[in-house]
PDB file of C-alpha atoms and ligand atoms in Angstrom:
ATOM      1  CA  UNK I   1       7.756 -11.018  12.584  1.00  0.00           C
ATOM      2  CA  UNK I   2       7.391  -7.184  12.748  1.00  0.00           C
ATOM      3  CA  UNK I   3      11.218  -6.899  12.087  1.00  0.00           C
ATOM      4  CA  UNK I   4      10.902  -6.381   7.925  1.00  0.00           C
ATOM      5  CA  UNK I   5      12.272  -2.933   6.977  1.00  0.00           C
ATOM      6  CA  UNK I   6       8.762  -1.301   5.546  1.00  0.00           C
ATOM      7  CA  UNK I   7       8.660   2.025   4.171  1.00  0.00           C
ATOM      8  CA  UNK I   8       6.753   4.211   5.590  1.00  0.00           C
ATOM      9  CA  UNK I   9       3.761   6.155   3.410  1.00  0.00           C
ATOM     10  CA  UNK I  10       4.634   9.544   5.246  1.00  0.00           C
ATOM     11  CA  UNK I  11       8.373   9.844   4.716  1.00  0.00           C
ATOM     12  CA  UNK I  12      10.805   7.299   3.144  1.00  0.00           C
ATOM     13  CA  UNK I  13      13.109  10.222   3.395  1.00  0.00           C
ATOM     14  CA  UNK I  14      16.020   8.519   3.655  1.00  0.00           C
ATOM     15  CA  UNK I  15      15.446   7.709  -0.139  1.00  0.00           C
ATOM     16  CA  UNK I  16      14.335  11.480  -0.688  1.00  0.00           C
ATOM     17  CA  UNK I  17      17.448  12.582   1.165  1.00  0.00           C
ATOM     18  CA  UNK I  18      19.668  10.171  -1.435  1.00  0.00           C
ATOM     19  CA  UNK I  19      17.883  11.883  -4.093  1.00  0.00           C
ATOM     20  CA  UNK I  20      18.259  15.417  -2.968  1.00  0.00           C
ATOM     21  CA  UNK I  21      21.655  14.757  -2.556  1.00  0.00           C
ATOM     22  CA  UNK I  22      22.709  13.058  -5.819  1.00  0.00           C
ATOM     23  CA  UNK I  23      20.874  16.298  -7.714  1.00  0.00           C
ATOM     24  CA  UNK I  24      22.774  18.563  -5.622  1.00  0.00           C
ATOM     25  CA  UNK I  25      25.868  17.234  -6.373  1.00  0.00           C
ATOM     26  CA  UNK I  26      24.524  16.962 -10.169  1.00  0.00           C
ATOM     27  CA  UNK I  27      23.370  20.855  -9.812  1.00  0.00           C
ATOM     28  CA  UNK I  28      26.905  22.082  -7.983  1.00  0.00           C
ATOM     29  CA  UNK I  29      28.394  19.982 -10.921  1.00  0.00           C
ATOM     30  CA  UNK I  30      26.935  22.114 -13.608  1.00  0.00           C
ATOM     31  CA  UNK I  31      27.602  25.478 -11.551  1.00  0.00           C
ATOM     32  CA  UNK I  32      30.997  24.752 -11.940  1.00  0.00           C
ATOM     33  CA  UNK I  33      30.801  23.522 -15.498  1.00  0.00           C
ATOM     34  CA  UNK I  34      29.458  26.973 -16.377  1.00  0.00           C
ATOM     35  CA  UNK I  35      31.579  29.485 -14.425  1.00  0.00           C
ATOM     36  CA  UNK I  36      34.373  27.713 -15.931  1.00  0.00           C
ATOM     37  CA  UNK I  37      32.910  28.352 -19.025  1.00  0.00           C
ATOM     38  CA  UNK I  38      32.494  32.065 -18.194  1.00  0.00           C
ATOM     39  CA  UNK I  39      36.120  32.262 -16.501  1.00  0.00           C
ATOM     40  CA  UNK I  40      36.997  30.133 -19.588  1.00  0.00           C
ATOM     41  CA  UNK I  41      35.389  32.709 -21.847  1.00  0.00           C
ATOM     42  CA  UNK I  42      36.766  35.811 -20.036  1.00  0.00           C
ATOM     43  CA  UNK I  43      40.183  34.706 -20.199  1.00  0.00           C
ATOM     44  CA  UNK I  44      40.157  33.742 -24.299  1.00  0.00           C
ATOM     45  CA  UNK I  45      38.667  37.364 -24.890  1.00  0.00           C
ATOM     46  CA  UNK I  46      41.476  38.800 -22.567  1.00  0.00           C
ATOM     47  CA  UNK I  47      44.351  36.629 -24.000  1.00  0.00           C
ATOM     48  CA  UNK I  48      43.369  37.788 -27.569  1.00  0.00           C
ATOM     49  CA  UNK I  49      43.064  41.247 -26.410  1.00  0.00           C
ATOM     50  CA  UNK I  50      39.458  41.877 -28.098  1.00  0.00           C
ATOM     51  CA  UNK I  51      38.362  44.897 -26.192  1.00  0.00           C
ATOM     52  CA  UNK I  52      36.190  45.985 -29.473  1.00  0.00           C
ATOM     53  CA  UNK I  53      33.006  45.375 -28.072  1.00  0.00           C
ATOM     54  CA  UNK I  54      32.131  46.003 -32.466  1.00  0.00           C
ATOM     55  CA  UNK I  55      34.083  43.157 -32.999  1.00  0.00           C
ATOM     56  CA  UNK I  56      31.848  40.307 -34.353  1.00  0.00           C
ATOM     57  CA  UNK I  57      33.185  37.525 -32.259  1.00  0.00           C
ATOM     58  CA  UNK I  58      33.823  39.777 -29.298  1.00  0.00           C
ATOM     59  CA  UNK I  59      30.096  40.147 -29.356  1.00  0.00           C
ATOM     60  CA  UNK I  60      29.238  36.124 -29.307  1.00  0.00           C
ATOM     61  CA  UNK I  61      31.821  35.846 -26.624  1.00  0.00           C
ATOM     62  CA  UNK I  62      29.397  38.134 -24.600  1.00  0.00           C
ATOM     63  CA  UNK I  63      26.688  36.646 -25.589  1.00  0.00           C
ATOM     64  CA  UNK I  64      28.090  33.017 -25.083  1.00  0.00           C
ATOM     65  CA  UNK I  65      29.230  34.050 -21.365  1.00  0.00           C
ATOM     66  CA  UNK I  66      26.018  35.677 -20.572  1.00  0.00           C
ATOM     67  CA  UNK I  67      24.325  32.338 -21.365  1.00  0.00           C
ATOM     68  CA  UNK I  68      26.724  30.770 -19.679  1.00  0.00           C
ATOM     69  CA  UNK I  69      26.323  33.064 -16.295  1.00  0.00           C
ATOM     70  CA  UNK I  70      22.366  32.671 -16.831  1.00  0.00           C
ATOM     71  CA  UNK I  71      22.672  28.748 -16.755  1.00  0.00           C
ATOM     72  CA  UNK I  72      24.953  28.876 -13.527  1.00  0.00           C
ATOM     73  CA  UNK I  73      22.273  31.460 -12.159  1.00  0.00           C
ATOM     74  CA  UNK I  74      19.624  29.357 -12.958  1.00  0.00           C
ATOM     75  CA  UNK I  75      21.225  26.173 -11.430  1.00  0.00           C
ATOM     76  CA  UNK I  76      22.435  28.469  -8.155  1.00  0.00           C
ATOM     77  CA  UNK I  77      18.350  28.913  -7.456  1.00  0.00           C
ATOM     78  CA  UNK I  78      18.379  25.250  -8.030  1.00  0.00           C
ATOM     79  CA  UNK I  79      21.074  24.018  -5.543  1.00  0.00           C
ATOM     80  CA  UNK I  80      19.561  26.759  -2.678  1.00  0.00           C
ATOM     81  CA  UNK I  81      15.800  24.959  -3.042  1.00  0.00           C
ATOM     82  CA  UNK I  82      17.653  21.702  -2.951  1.00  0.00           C
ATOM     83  CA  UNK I  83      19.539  22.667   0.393  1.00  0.00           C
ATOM     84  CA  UNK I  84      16.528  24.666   1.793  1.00  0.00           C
ATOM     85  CA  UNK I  85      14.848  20.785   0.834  1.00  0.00           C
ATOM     86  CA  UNK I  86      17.639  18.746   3.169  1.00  0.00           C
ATOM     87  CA  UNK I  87      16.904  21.107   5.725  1.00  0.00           C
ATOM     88  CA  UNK I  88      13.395  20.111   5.992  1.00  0.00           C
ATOM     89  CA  UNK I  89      14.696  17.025   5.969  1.00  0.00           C
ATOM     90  CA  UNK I  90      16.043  17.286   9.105  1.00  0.00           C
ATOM     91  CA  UNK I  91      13.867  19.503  10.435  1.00  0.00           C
ATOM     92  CA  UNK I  92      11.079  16.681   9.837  1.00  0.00           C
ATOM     93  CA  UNK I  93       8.889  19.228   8.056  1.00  0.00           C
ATOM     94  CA  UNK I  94      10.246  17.758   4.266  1.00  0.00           C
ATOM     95  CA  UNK I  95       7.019  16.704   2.169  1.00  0.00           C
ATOM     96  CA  UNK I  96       4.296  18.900   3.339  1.00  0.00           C
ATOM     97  CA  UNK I  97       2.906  21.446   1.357  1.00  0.00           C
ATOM     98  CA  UNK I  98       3.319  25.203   2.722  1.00  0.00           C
ATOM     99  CA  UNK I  99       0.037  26.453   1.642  1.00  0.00           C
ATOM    100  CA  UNK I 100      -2.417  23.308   3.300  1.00  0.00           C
ATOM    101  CA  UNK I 101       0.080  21.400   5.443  1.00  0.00           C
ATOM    102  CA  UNK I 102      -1.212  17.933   3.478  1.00  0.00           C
ATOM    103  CA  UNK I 103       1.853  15.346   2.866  1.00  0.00           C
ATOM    104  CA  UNK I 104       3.081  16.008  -1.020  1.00  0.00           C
ATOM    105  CA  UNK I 105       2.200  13.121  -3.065  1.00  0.00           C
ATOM    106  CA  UNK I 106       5.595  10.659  -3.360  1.00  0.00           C
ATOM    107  CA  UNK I 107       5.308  10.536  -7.213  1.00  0.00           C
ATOM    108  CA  UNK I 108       5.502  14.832  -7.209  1.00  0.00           C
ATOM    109  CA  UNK I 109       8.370  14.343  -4.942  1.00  0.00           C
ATOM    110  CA  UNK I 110       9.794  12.000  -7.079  1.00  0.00           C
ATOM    111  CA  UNK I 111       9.970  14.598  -9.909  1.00  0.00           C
ATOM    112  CA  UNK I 112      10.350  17.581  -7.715  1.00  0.00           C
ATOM    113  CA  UNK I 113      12.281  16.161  -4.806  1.00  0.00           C
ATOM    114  CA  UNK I 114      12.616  19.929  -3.466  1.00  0.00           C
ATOM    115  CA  UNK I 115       8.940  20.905  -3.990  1.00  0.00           C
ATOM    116  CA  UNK I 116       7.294  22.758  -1.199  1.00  0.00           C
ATOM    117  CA  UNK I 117       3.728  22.724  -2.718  1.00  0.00           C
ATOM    118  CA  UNK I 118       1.264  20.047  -3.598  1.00  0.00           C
ATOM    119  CA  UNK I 119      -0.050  20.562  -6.869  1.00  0.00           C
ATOM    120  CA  UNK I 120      -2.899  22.120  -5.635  1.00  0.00           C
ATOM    121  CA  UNK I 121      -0.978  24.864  -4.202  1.00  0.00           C
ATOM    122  CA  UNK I 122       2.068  25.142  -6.404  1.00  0.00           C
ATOM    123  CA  UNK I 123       0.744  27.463  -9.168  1.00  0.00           C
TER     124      UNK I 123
HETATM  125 ZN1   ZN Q 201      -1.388  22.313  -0.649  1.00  0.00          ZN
END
């Protein structure tokens, strides 16, 4: 017959792209989740007019905002890898490690979908 859909050993990157996608979407989620927390946080401490930086819950607001700015940091690093990852995508070069050029095994790719390294090379 020859006219099955089969997917192909190199690159089913159409599901990769899906995947990519949905975690980006998943990642930008959370970005927003925690600057709204921050703006959130910012705006209680300037509505209640704490500018005691002594003051006991002034100090967990910092400390709650800072966390929060880490996390959207954190996912920010995620969401550029992710991107950077569709690119290769389209570029045709999505899969293969940096270092020795040899296809990333699907099941790594499964767990890192933007992984640039086998696992060889990613350490
Ligand atoms: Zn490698």
């Amino acid at each position: 017959m020859g006219s099955e859909p089969r997917p192909s050993p190199a690159g089913s990157h159409a599901d990769a792209e899906a995947r990519l996608r949905s975690r980006l979407a998943e990642v930008e989620a959370r970005i927003t989740a925690q600057r709204a927390v921050v703006d959130g946080i910012v705006a209680s401490v300037r509505g209640e007019n704490v500018d005691d930086e002594h003051d006991p819950e002034g100090a967990t607001l910092a400390w709650e905002r800072q966390q929060a700015a880490a996390l959207a940091a954190e996912a920010a690093v995620e969401r550029d890898e992710l991107r950077a990852a569709l690119d290769r995508v389209g570029a045709g070069t999505y899969g293969f490690c940096e270092v020795c050029g040899r296809a990333i095994p699907a099941g790594r790719l499964e767990v890192r979908p933007a992984a640039t390294r086998c696992v060889e090379h990613a350490r």
